[in-house]
Short mmCIF file of C-alpha atoms and ligand atoms in Angstrom, two decimals:
data_model
loop_
_atom_site.label_atom_id
_atom_site.label_comp_id
_atom_site.label_asym_id
_atom_site.label_seq_id
_atom_site.Cartn_x
_atom_site.Cartn_y
_atom_site.Cartn_z
CA MET U 627 149.54 109.59 168.54
CA ASP U 628 151.94 111.45 165.69
CA ARG U 629 150.26 109.37 162.52
CA ARG U 630 152.80 111.31 160.42
CA ASN U 631 155.80 109.47 162.67
CA PHE U 632 153.43 106.74 163.54
CA VAL U 633 153.25 105.82 159.97
CA ARG U 634 157.30 106.56 158.53
CA SER U 635 158.29 104.18 161.61
CA SER U 636 156.12 100.98 159.93
CA THR U 637 157.11 101.61 157.03
CA LEU U 638 160.46 100.96 157.37
CA ALA U 639 159.81 98.06 159.51
CA THR U 640 158.12 96.64 156.12
CA GLY U 641 159.27 93.27 154.05
CA GLY U 642 158.49 89.66 154.30
CA ALA U 643 157.72 88.36 150.42
CA LEU U 644 153.98 87.60 151.05
CA LEU U 645 152.40 90.84 153.14
CA ALA U 646 154.65 92.51 152.28
CA CYS U 647 152.69 95.67 153.73
CA THR U 648 151.66 94.47 156.75
CA ALA U 649 153.93 96.05 159.31
CA THR U 650 154.18 96.18 163.26
CA PRO U 651 154.01 99.30 164.45
CA SER U 652 156.55 100.84 165.98
CA LEU U 653 155.64 101.49 170.01
CA ALA U 654 157.98 104.69 170.07
CA HIS U 655 155.12 107.64 169.50
CA ASN U 656 152.23 105.53 171.38
CA THR U 657 151.13 106.11 174.83
CA VAL U 658 149.06 102.91 175.07
CA LYS U 659 150.84 100.01 176.76
CA THR U 660 149.61 96.37 175.34
CA PRO U 661 151.72 92.10 175.37
CA PHE U 662 152.13 92.47 171.89
CA ASP U 663 152.15 94.59 168.92
CA VAL U 664 149.60 93.43 166.50
CA PRO U 665 150.06 94.18 162.08
CA VAL U 666 148.33 97.29 160.79
CA THR U 667 148.11 97.17 157.56
CA TYR U 668 149.49 99.10 154.35
CA ILE U 669 149.22 99.75 150.48
CA PRO U 670 152.07 102.12 149.71
CA ILE U 671 150.55 105.59 147.70
CA VAL U 672 153.21 106.07 144.13
CA GLY U 673 154.71 108.82 144.43
CA SER U 674 153.93 109.94 147.70
CA ASP U 675 156.68 109.09 150.82
CA GLU U 676 153.51 107.92 152.49
CA MET U 677 151.15 104.83 152.69
CA PHE U 678 147.83 104.33 152.60
CA PRO U 679 146.40 102.45 156.08
CA VAL U 680 143.46 100.54 155.40
CA ARG U 681 140.80 100.34 158.08
CA ARG U 682 138.19 98.44 156.88
CA ILE U 683 137.72 96.29 153.40
CA TYR U 684 134.13 96.27 151.69
CA CYS U 685 133.24 94.10 148.12
CA ILE U 686 130.55 94.54 146.25
CA GLY U 687 128.87 91.26 145.31
CA ARG U 688 127.24 90.49 141.28
CA ASN U 689 128.01 94.77 140.69
CA TYR U 690 128.35 92.72 136.04
CA ALA U 691 124.86 92.03 135.03
CA ALA U 692 127.12 88.89 132.98
CA HIS U 693 128.73 88.08 135.85
CA SER U 694 125.37 88.09 138.44
CA ARG U 695 123.80 86.07 136.10
CA GLU U 696 127.06 83.10 136.07
CA MET U 697 126.47 83.07 139.65
CA GLY U 698 122.95 82.21 138.89
CA SER U 699 120.88 85.61 139.97
CA ASP U 700 118.62 87.58 138.05
CA PRO U 701 120.77 91.57 137.83
CA THR U 702 117.05 93.39 136.83
CA ARG U 703 116.46 92.50 140.37
CA GLU U 704 118.52 93.04 143.01
CA PRO U 705 120.21 95.46 145.28
CA PRO U 706 123.27 95.69 145.61
CA PHE U 707 124.89 93.31 148.29
CA PHE U 708 128.09 93.81 149.99
CA PHE U 709 130.15 91.90 152.20
CA GLN U 710 134.28 91.86 154.21
CA LYS U 711 137.20 90.59 154.13
CA PRO U 712 140.09 91.05 157.09
CA THR U 713 142.65 94.11 156.44
CA ASP U 714 145.42 91.81 156.60
CA ALA U 715 143.91 89.81 153.32
CA ILE U 716 145.65 92.37 151.72
CA GLN U 717 148.51 91.08 149.60
CA HIS U 718 150.09 94.50 148.16
CA VAL U 719 152.09 93.45 144.57
CA PRO U 720 154.10 95.90 143.35
CA ALA U 721 153.86 97.40 139.97
CA GLY U 722 156.34 94.78 137.33
CA THR U 723 156.45 92.27 139.95
CA VAL U 724 155.12 88.95 139.48
CA ALA U 725 154.09 87.83 143.67
CA ASP U 726 154.18 84.21 144.78
CA HIS U 727 150.85 84.01 145.93
CA PRO U 728 149.23 80.63 148.58
CA TYR U 729 146.85 78.47 147.31
CA PRO U 730 145.12 78.27 149.93
CA SER U 731 143.91 75.23 152.35
CA LEU U 732 140.11 73.81 152.27
CA THR U 733 139.47 74.25 148.21
CA LYS U 734 139.91 72.31 145.25
CA ASN U 735 138.28 75.69 143.14
CA TYR U 736 140.62 78.82 143.69
CA HIS U 737 138.57 81.58 141.72
CA TYR U 738 140.64 85.18 140.75
CA GLU U 739 137.97 87.84 140.60
CA ALA U 740 139.34 90.93 139.01
CA GLU U 741 137.94 93.90 140.01
CA LEU U 742 138.65 97.65 140.33
CA VAL U 743 138.91 98.84 144.02
CA ALA U 744 137.82 102.39 145.01
CA VAL U 745 139.85 104.17 148.50
CA LEU U 746 138.84 106.37 151.06
CA GLY U 747 139.90 109.86 152.37
CA LYS U 748 136.41 110.68 154.19
CA GLY U 749 133.28 108.79 154.84
CA GLY U 750 130.16 109.69 156.78
CA ARG U 751 126.75 107.98 156.96
CA ASN U 752 124.36 108.44 154.36
CA ILE U 753 125.76 109.76 152.04
CA PRO U 754 124.22 111.10 148.85
CA VAL U 755 124.97 110.10 144.76
CA GLU U 756 125.55 112.71 143.86
CA LYS U 757 128.70 113.95 146.96
CA ALA U 758 129.80 110.01 147.11
CA LEU U 759 133.00 110.70 144.91
CA ASP U 760 134.03 113.42 147.51
CA LEU U 761 135.03 111.03 149.35
CA VAL U 762 137.31 109.02 147.00
CA TYR U 763 140.87 109.15 148.36
CA GLY U 764 142.39 107.78 145.12
CA TYR U 765 141.97 103.94 142.73
CA THR U 766 143.83 100.72 142.39
CA LEU U 767 143.14 97.63 141.01
CA GLY U 768 142.85 94.21 142.91
CA LEU U 769 141.84 90.72 143.02
CA ASP U 770 138.70 89.44 145.10
CA MET U 771 140.33 86.10 145.33
CA THR U 772 137.36 83.18 146.21
CA ARG U 773 137.21 79.86 147.71
CA ARG U 774 133.85 79.13 145.13
CA ASP U 775 133.26 75.11 146.56
CA LEU U 776 132.89 76.45 149.92
CA GLN U 777 131.35 80.49 149.40
CA ARG U 778 128.63 77.52 146.74
CA ALA U 779 128.06 75.39 149.88
CA LEU U 780 128.00 77.62 152.80
CA GLY U 781 125.84 79.49 150.90
CA ASP U 782 123.58 76.56 149.35
CA GLU U 783 123.57 75.59 153.49
CA LYS U 784 122.55 79.53 154.07
CA LYS U 785 126.08 79.49 156.48
CA PRO U 786 128.27 82.95 156.06
CA TRP U 787 130.89 82.08 153.75
CA GLU U 788 133.46 84.01 155.62
CA ILE U 789 135.56 81.16 155.20
CA GLY U 790 135.22 81.46 151.02
CA LYS U 791 136.05 84.86 151.48
CA SER U 792 137.38 86.64 153.98
CA PHE U 793 140.74 83.81 154.44
CA ASP U 794 143.96 85.24 154.50
CA HIS U 795 146.02 86.77 151.36
CA SER U 796 142.50 86.80 149.38
CA ALA U 797 142.97 90.15 148.01
CA PRO U 798 146.09 91.27 146.41
CA ILE U 799 145.61 94.74 145.85
CA GLY U 800 148.78 97.43 144.12
CA ALA U 801 149.61 100.50 145.23
CA VAL U 802 147.02 103.75 145.90
CA HIS U 803 147.46 106.13 142.69
CA LYS U 804 145.58 109.48 144.45
CA LEU U 805 142.93 111.15 142.44
CA ALA U 806 144.23 114.02 140.80
CA GLN U 807 146.17 110.86 138.92
CA THR U 808 144.18 109.16 137.65
CA GLY U 809 140.77 110.89 137.98
CA HIS U 810 137.60 108.96 138.56
CA PHE U 811 137.88 105.54 136.59
CA LYS U 812 133.56 105.60 134.93
CA GLN U 813 134.46 103.46 131.90
CA GLY U 814 137.83 101.67 130.89
CA ALA U 815 138.20 98.10 129.51
CA ILE U 816 138.75 95.92 132.60
CA TRP U 817 140.88 92.58 132.35
CA LEU U 818 142.39 89.36 134.07
CA LYS U 819 144.98 86.31 132.38
CA VAL U 820 145.92 83.25 132.76
CA ASN U 821 148.94 82.12 131.60
CA GLY U 822 148.63 85.32 128.88
CA GLN U 823 145.53 83.71 128.14
CA THR U 824 142.29 86.09 127.92
CA LYS U 825 139.60 84.94 130.58
CA GLN U 826 138.41 87.80 131.79
CA SER U 827 137.59 91.05 129.51
CA ALA U 828 134.61 93.13 129.89
CA ASP U 829 134.17 97.98 130.79
CA LEU U 830 134.17 99.24 133.75
CA LYS U 831 131.24 100.89 131.82
CA ASP U 832 129.19 97.60 132.30
CA MET U 833 128.69 98.13 136.57
CA ILE U 834 125.76 98.16 137.98
CA TRP U 835 125.62 100.26 140.89
CA SER U 836 128.55 102.74 139.35
CA VAL U 837 131.66 103.86 142.38
CA ALA U 838 129.50 107.06 143.95
CA GLU U 839 125.98 104.60 144.02
CA GLN U 840 128.07 101.52 145.82
CA ILE U 841 129.35 104.11 148.19
CA ALA U 842 125.93 105.83 148.63
CA LYS U 843 124.83 102.42 149.32
CA LEU U 844 127.34 101.44 151.98
CA SER U 845 126.90 104.65 154.20
CA GLU U 846 122.86 103.39 154.77
CA ALA U 847 124.73 100.72 156.80
CA PHE U 848 128.24 101.80 157.96
CA GLU U 849 130.22 105.38 159.35
CA LEU U 850 131.87 104.73 156.40
CA MET U 851 135.62 106.22 157.05
CA PRO U 852 138.86 107.22 155.85
CA GLY U 853 140.72 103.84 154.81
CA ASP U 854 137.91 102.19 154.27
CA ILE U 855 138.82 100.41 150.98
CA ILE U 856 135.30 99.48 147.94
CA TYR U 857 136.32 95.99 145.93
CA SER U 858 133.87 96.89 142.97
CA GLY U 859 132.82 93.50 142.08
CA THR U 860 133.76 91.19 138.68
CA PRO U 861 133.25 90.90 135.03
CA GLU U 862 132.18 87.62 134.10
CA ASN U 863 134.48 84.73 133.28
CA VAL U 864 135.89 84.17 136.61
CA GLY U 865 137.37 80.24 136.94
CA PRO U 866 140.11 78.50 138.38
CA VAL U 867 143.37 78.49 138.97
CA VAL U 868 145.80 76.40 139.88
CA ARG U 869 149.19 76.27 141.84
CA GLY U 870 151.51 77.68 138.82
CA ASP U 871 149.63 79.49 137.35
CA VAL U 872 150.26 83.60 136.48
CA ILE U 873 147.70 86.32 137.00
CA GLU U 874 147.96 89.36 135.94
CA MET U 875 144.96 92.30 135.86
CA HIS U 876 144.31 94.71 134.16
CA ILE U 877 142.19 97.79 134.58
CA ASP U 878 143.65 101.44 131.87
CA GLY U 879 144.79 103.80 133.44
CA LEU U 880 146.53 101.69 135.87
CA PRO U 881 150.03 100.13 135.85
CA ASN U 882 148.75 95.38 135.90
CA LEU U 883 148.68 93.01 138.95
CA SER U 884 150.33 90.21 138.48
CA ILE U 885 150.62 87.51 140.62
CA LYS U 886 151.82 83.16 141.01
CA ILE U 887 149.89 80.97 142.82
CA VAL U 888 152.17 78.94 144.93
MN1 LIG K 1703 134.02 90.30 143.44
#
């Protein structure tokens, strides 16, 4: 398959209000016959006519000490842990827009989590921390939207928290900025406002596990591949939103990301 043509033809097919970058790829250059098309998820790359293809979404839990404490953990004793969201949970939100975001079913306590997202252009296993940043293609910012009541209830019952974290539209995200455009993110303000009022406000340097350490740790458990993206955890003061609320999040060096809960 000609990858370039595959991506271009898919780009033409993008559309729809919610999942603007979940495109149905053209099969024109694909020799595999299938009974139906399955969407592939792409995120636009700033300053490029190419799209970033998303293979897996990894998320790290409790990666800021104060957030870890508010979730009931002792951050000094816990190694990092990870979970995944499905790639079609992505809702790309173009910079300068406020995307409608559906309040999900089954929850009465729907939470925001503002996070830096690293996107990988290379992969590997057992990557040493000193080499880990070589895998990074670029960065963006995203929201790890969470059905907090379900996450907590399932955790209390020692059941997987899948439907608390890994549901449709649960990963609003900005466009990818190439590394050359931003450099690595090791410090800088990260904040989130709801209806103009500051809710989360912290610094990326307060992450317990750096992006490099996250990549190294993840690569012990999984073979990382190009197209994998990593939500790097949220600071303290997560909280609920209801229909009509507007969330705006910021990371120094990236355009803000905004959604309206509908
Ligand atoms: Mn999170």
